[in-house]
mmCIF file of C-alpha atoms in Angstrom:
data_model
loop_
_atom_site.group_PDB
_atom_site.id
_atom_site.type_symbol
_atom_site.label_atom_id
_atom_site.label_comp_id
_atom_site.label_asym_id
_atom_site.label_seq_id
_atom_site.Cartn_x
_atom_site.Cartn_y
_atom_site.Cartn_z
ATOM 1 C CA MET A 13 79.192 77.404 33.535
ATOM 2 C CA GLN A 14 75.605 77.828 32.406
ATOM 3 C CA HIS A 15 73.481 74.689 32.533
ATOM 4 C CA ARG A 16 70.385 74.336 30.436
ATOM 5 C CA PHE A 17 67.900 71.807 31.672
ATOM 6 C CA HIS A 18 66.470 70.077 28.618
ATOM 7 C CA VAL A 19 64.554 66.792 28.771
ATOM 8 C CA ASN A 20 62.720 65.034 25.942
ATOM 9 C CA ALA A 21 61.859 68.172 24.023
ATOM 10 C CA SER A 22 61.221 67.397 20.374
ATOM 11 C CA SER A 23 63.841 69.928 19.252
ATOM 12 C CA ASP A 24 65.665 73.069 20.309
ATOM 13 C CA ASP A 25 63.165 75.003 18.176
ATOM 14 C CA ASP A 26 60.651 74.399 20.980
ATOM 15 C CA PHE A 27 62.568 76.926 23.075
ATOM 16 C CA ARG A 28 63.497 79.631 20.540
ATOM 17 C CA SER A 29 60.486 81.906 21.068
ATOM 18 C CA SER A 30 57.755 82.381 23.651
ATOM 19 C CA ARG A 31 55.192 81.194 21.099
ATOM 20 C CA ASN A 32 57.125 77.958 20.529
ATOM 21 C CA ILE A 33 57.471 77.471 24.293
ATOM 22 C CA ALA A 34 53.706 77.991 24.736
ATOM 23 C CA ILE A 35 52.918 75.500 21.944
ATOM 24 C CA SER A 36 55.378 72.949 23.334
ATOM 25 C CA LEU A 37 53.808 73.207 26.806
ATOM 26 C CA PHE A 38 50.279 72.977 25.436
ATOM 27 C CA LYS A 39 51.131 69.840 23.401
ATOM 28 C CA ARG A 40 52.516 68.205 26.515
ATOM 29 C CA TYR A 41 49.469 69.276 28.550
ATOM 30 C CA LYS A 42 47.189 67.660 25.934
ATOM 31 C CA ASN A 43 49.332 64.516 26.063
ATOM 32 C CA VAL A 44 48.743 64.216 29.826
ATOM 33 C CA ILE A 45 44.988 64.751 29.367
ATOM 34 C CA ASN A 46 44.714 62.276 26.471
ATOM 35 C CA ARG A 47 47.213 59.609 27.555
ATOM 36 C CA GLY A 48 47.536 59.917 31.331
ATOM 37 C CA GLY A 49 50.220 61.145 33.726
ATOM 38 C CA GLY A 50 53.474 59.384 34.593
ATOM 39 C CA ASP A 51 56.147 60.148 31.999
ATOM 40 C CA ASN A 52 53.771 62.476 30.109
ATOM 41 C CA LEU A 53 53.350 64.587 33.265
ATOM 42 C CA LYS A 54 57.119 64.671 33.801
ATOM 43 C CA GLU A 55 57.565 65.862 30.196
ATOM 44 C CA PHE A 56 55.108 68.707 30.830
ATOM 45 C CA ILE A 57 56.932 69.606 34.049
ATOM 46 C CA SER A 58 60.338 69.459 32.325
ATOM 47 C CA ALA A 59 59.076 71.844 29.635
ATOM 48 C CA GLY A 60 57.702 74.062 32.443
ATOM 49 C CA VAL A 61 61.064 74.055 34.233
ATOM 50 C CA ASN A 62 62.721 75.113 30.961
ATOM 51 C CA ALA A 63 60.165 77.909 30.529
ATOM 52 C CA TYR A 64 60.874 79.076 34.092
ATOM 53 C CA ALA A 65 64.653 79.034 33.546
ATOM 54 C CA LEU A 66 64.292 80.969 30.287
ATOM 55 C CA GLY A 67 62.399 83.752 32.090
ATOM 56 C CA CYS A 68 58.869 83.082 30.813
ATOM 57 C CA THR A 69 55.815 84.217 32.774
ATOM 58 C CA ASP A 70 52.464 82.477 33.062
ATOM 59 C CA GLU A 71 50.707 85.569 31.655
ATOM 60 C CA GLY A 72 53.075 85.847 28.679
ATOM 61 C CA LEU A 73 52.486 82.211 27.724
ATOM 62 C CA ARG A 74 48.720 82.558 28.300
ATOM 63 C CA LYS A 75 48.698 85.469 25.843
ATOM 64 C CA GLU A 76 50.562 83.410 23.231
ATOM 65 C CA LEU A 77 47.995 80.585 23.513
ATOM 66 C CA MET A 78 45.062 83.026 23.423
ATOM 67 C CA ASP A 79 46.499 84.588 20.261
ATOM 68 C CA ILE A 80 46.660 81.103 18.707
ATOM 69 C CA GLU A 81 43.047 80.445 19.761
ATOM 70 C CA ASP A 82 41.919 83.793 18.312
ATOM 71 C CA SER A 83 43.711 83.100 15.023
ATOM 72 C CA GLY A 84 41.983 79.708 14.681
ATOM 73 C CA LEU A 85 45.311 77.979 13.971
ATOM 74 C CA GLU A 86 45.557 74.258 14.654
ATOM 75 C CA ILE A 87 48.459 72.765 16.600
ATOM 76 C CA GLU A 88 49.969 69.465 15.561
ATOM 77 C CA GLY A 89 50.038 67.061 18.504
ATOM 78 C CA LEU A 90 53.021 65.022 19.632
ATOM 79 C CA GLY A 91 53.464 61.903 17.479
ATOM 80 C CA SER A 92 51.463 58.896 18.597
ATOM 81 C CA CYS A 93 52.436 55.208 18.490
ATOM 82 C CA GLY A 94 51.289 54.890 14.894
ATOM 83 C CA GLY A 95 53.567 57.725 13.815
ATOM 84 C CA THR A 96 50.696 60.008 12.825
ATOM 85 C CA SER A 97 49.826 63.037 14.886
ATOM 86 C CA LEU A 98 46.482 64.710 15.206
ATOM 87 C CA LYS A 99 45.871 68.404 14.775
ATOM 88 C CA PHE A 100 43.723 70.223 17.270
ATOM 89 C CA LYS A 101 42.428 73.674 18.010
ATOM 90 C CA VAL A 102 43.188 75.493 21.253
ATOM 91 C CA HIS A 103 40.192 76.237 23.503
ATOM 92 C CA SER A 104 39.890 78.784 26.333
ATOM 93 C CA PHE A 105 39.084 76.250 29.060
ATOM 94 C CA GLU A 106 42.167 74.206 28.102
ATOM 95 C CA ILE A 107 44.363 77.324 28.106
ATOM 96 C CA ARG A 108 43.100 78.176 31.614
ATOM 97 C CA GLU A 109 43.928 74.728 32.990
ATOM 98 C CA CYS A 110 47.264 74.426 31.147
ATOM 99 C CA ILE A 111 48.427 77.826 32.442
ATOM 100 C CA LEU A 112 47.187 76.987 35.946
ATOM 101 C CA TRP A 113 49.333 73.825 35.861
ATOM 102 C CA LEU A 114 52.260 75.907 34.659
ATOM 103 C CA GLY A 115 51.713 78.461 37.438
ATOM 104 C CA ILE A 116 51.736 75.637 40.006
ATOM 105 C CA VAL A 117 55.013 74.322 38.517
ATOM 106 C CA PHE A 118 56.561 77.817 38.679
ATOM 107 C CA ILE A 119 55.427 78.385 42.292
ATOM 108 C CA THR A 120 56.668 74.918 43.301
ATOM 109 C CA ILE A 121 60.103 75.852 41.941
ATOM 110 C CA LEU A 122 59.963 78.988 44.115
ATOM 111 C CA CYS A 123 59.238 76.748 47.149
ATOM 112 C CA THR A 124 62.335 74.550 46.640
ATOM 113 C CA PRO A 125 65.518 75.101 48.648
ATOM 114 C CA GLN A 126 67.788 77.365 46.606
ATOM 115 C CA PRO A 127 69.298 76.969 44.160
ATOM 116 C CA THR A 128 67.512 74.297 42.141
ATOM 117 C CA VAL A 129 66.565 76.036 38.912
ATOM 118 C CA ILE A 130 68.258 79.309 37.974
ATOM 119 C CA ARG A 131 65.963 81.854 36.308
ATOM 120 C CA TRP A 132 67.541 84.148 33.714
ATOM 121 C CA SER A 133 65.114 87.027 34.259
ATOM 122 C CA PRO A 134 64.233 89.340 37.159
ATOM 123 C CA THR A 135 60.532 89.306 36.118
ATOM 124 C CA PRO A 136 58.348 87.320 38.563
ATOM 125 C CA PRO A 137 57.186 84.071 36.918
ATOM 126 C CA VAL A 138 53.572 84.427 38.126
ATOM 127 C CA SER A 139 51.294 87.318 39.048
ATOM 128 C CA ALA A 140 50.858 88.340 42.698
ATOM 129 C CA ASP A 141 47.279 86.975 42.652
ATOM 130 C CA VAL A 142 48.315 83.524 41.442
ATOM 131 C CA LEU A 143 51.223 83.471 43.898
ATOM 132 C CA HIS A 144 48.868 84.375 46.784
ATOM 133 C CA GLN A 145 46.382 81.682 45.750
ATOM 134 C CA TRP A 146 48.852 78.783 45.368
ATOM 135 C CA LYS A 147 51.994 79.523 47.394
ATOM 136 C CA GLY A 148 50.651 78.055 50.657
ATOM 137 C CA PHE A 149 49.394 74.936 48.851
ATOM 138 C CA CYS A 150 52.769 74.330 47.157
ATOM 139 C CA ALA A 151 54.746 75.221 50.314
ATOM 140 C CA ILE A 152 52.861 72.650 52.450
ATOM 141 C CA ILE A 153 53.712 69.931 49.925
ATOM 142 C CA ALA A 154 57.337 71.110 49.520
ATOM 143 C CA ASP A 155 57.745 71.019 53.315
ATOM 144 C CA ALA A 156 56.332 67.480 53.446
ATOM 145 C CA TYR A 157 58.686 66.430 50.637
ATOM 146 C CA TYR A 158 61.936 68.056 51.807
ATOM 147 C CA VAL A 159 61.529 68.009 55.600
ATOM 148 C CA LYS A 160 59.514 64.831 56.184
ATOM 149 C CA GLY A 161 60.412 62.820 53.063
ATOM 150 C CA MET A 162 56.744 62.315 52.182
ATOM 151 C CA ALA A 163 55.348 61.699 48.703
ATOM 152 C CA TRP A 164 51.655 62.128 49.571
ATOM 153 C CA LEU A 165 49.496 64.167 51.947
ATOM 154 C CA PRO A 166 45.895 63.856 53.127
ATOM 155 C CA VAL A 167 43.780 65.762 50.582
ATOM 156 C CA LYS A 168 41.767 67.320 53.435
ATOM 157 C CA ILE A 169 44.819 69.339 54.600
ATOM 158 C CA LEU A 170 45.165 70.863 51.137
ATOM 159 C CA GLN A 171 41.436 71.521 50.843
ATOM 160 C CA LEU A 172 41.608 73.411 54.150
ATOM 161 C CA GLU A 173 44.493 75.490 52.766
ATOM 162 C CA GLN A 174 42.423 76.311 49.655
ATOM 163 C CA MET A 175 39.448 77.208 51.853
ATOM 164 C CA ALA A 176 41.586 79.511 54.022
ATOM 165 C CA VAL A 177 43.009 81.381 51.015
ATOM 166 C CA THR A 178 40.119 81.523 48.547
ATOM 167 C CA GLY A 179 37.031 80.654 50.604
ATOM 168 C CA THR A 180 36.350 77.555 48.487
ATOM 169 C CA SER A 181 38.074 74.237 47.836
ATOM 170 C CA GLU A 182 38.208 72.003 44.781
ATOM 171 C CA LYS A 183 36.889 68.440 44.613
ATOM 172 C CA PRO A 184 39.132 65.815 46.302
ATOM 173 C CA SER A 185 40.066 64.240 42.935
ATOM 174 C CA VAL A 186 41.135 67.632 41.539
ATOM 175 C CA VAL A 187 43.103 68.493 44.688
ATOM 176 C CA ALA A 188 44.822 65.095 44.501
ATOM 177 C CA SER A 189 45.858 65.743 40.885
ATOM 178 C CA ARG A 190 47.209 69.203 41.828
ATOM 179 C CA MET A 191 49.168 67.563 44.668
ATOM 180 C CA GLN A 192 50.595 65.007 42.221
ATOM 181 C CA LEU A 193 51.689 67.869 39.958
ATOM 182 C CA VAL A 194 53.567 69.524 42.856
ATOM 183 C CA PHE A 195 55.221 66.306 44.078
ATOM 184 C CA SER A 196 56.284 65.416 40.521
ATOM 185 C CA THR A 197 57.709 68.931 40.059
ATOM 186 C CA LEU A 198 59.702 68.534 43.287
ATOM 187 C CA GLU A 199 61.078 65.200 41.987
ATOM 188 C CA VAL A 200 62.123 66.804 38.693
ATOM 189 C CA CYS A 201 63.740 69.763 40.519
ATOM 190 C CA SER A 202 65.587 67.401 42.876
ATOM 191 C CA SER A 203 66.976 65.430 39.959
ATOM 192 C CA VAL A 204 68.146 68.696 38.333
ATOM 193 C CA ALA A 205 69.813 69.822 41.566
ATOM 194 C CA ASN A 206 71.558 66.419 41.900
ATOM 195 C CA MET A 207 72.899 66.659 38.333
ATOM 196 C CA TYR A 208 74.789 69.845 39.190
ATOM 197 C CA THR A 209 75.991 69.156 42.744
#
């Protein structure tokens, strides 16, 4: 039986084309930036897990968002408390960060004990460069989560991993937010695995 993981998406239309998937992810990314993490972050991750399962790649979704930016189209945001939603343009720096988050979600899924999320495509979800840059980072956190039952790590350990791979490390606050993204992805993947065991 084929299971489709689908949480809090506004409609099935969100997942009918790669453009719709890219827009859905970007809306959820903007929601985290504008309204904070917690449930908003889990919604972004859930949409990312769906994109992974459906065989999307980080580069394919980046291209969709860049095409939207180039066309000058505005995206309607997710409805706010007042029922009205804002429209916004897509900017390059936001695309970069959104797709980086997505790449980290995809790589985290690759670091989970199999099988958690089944991917319906043989195409790698991220490029070799992105995998090289982030696999160690995600694997350290996955090991802490699955083997040691931890939900947090010293930021310094992760900065050292970044330094070893890329020669530079991000600011502690940025590294902490990346770590939160990985731990939250592991929680979402664990809940998916528990649903089907």
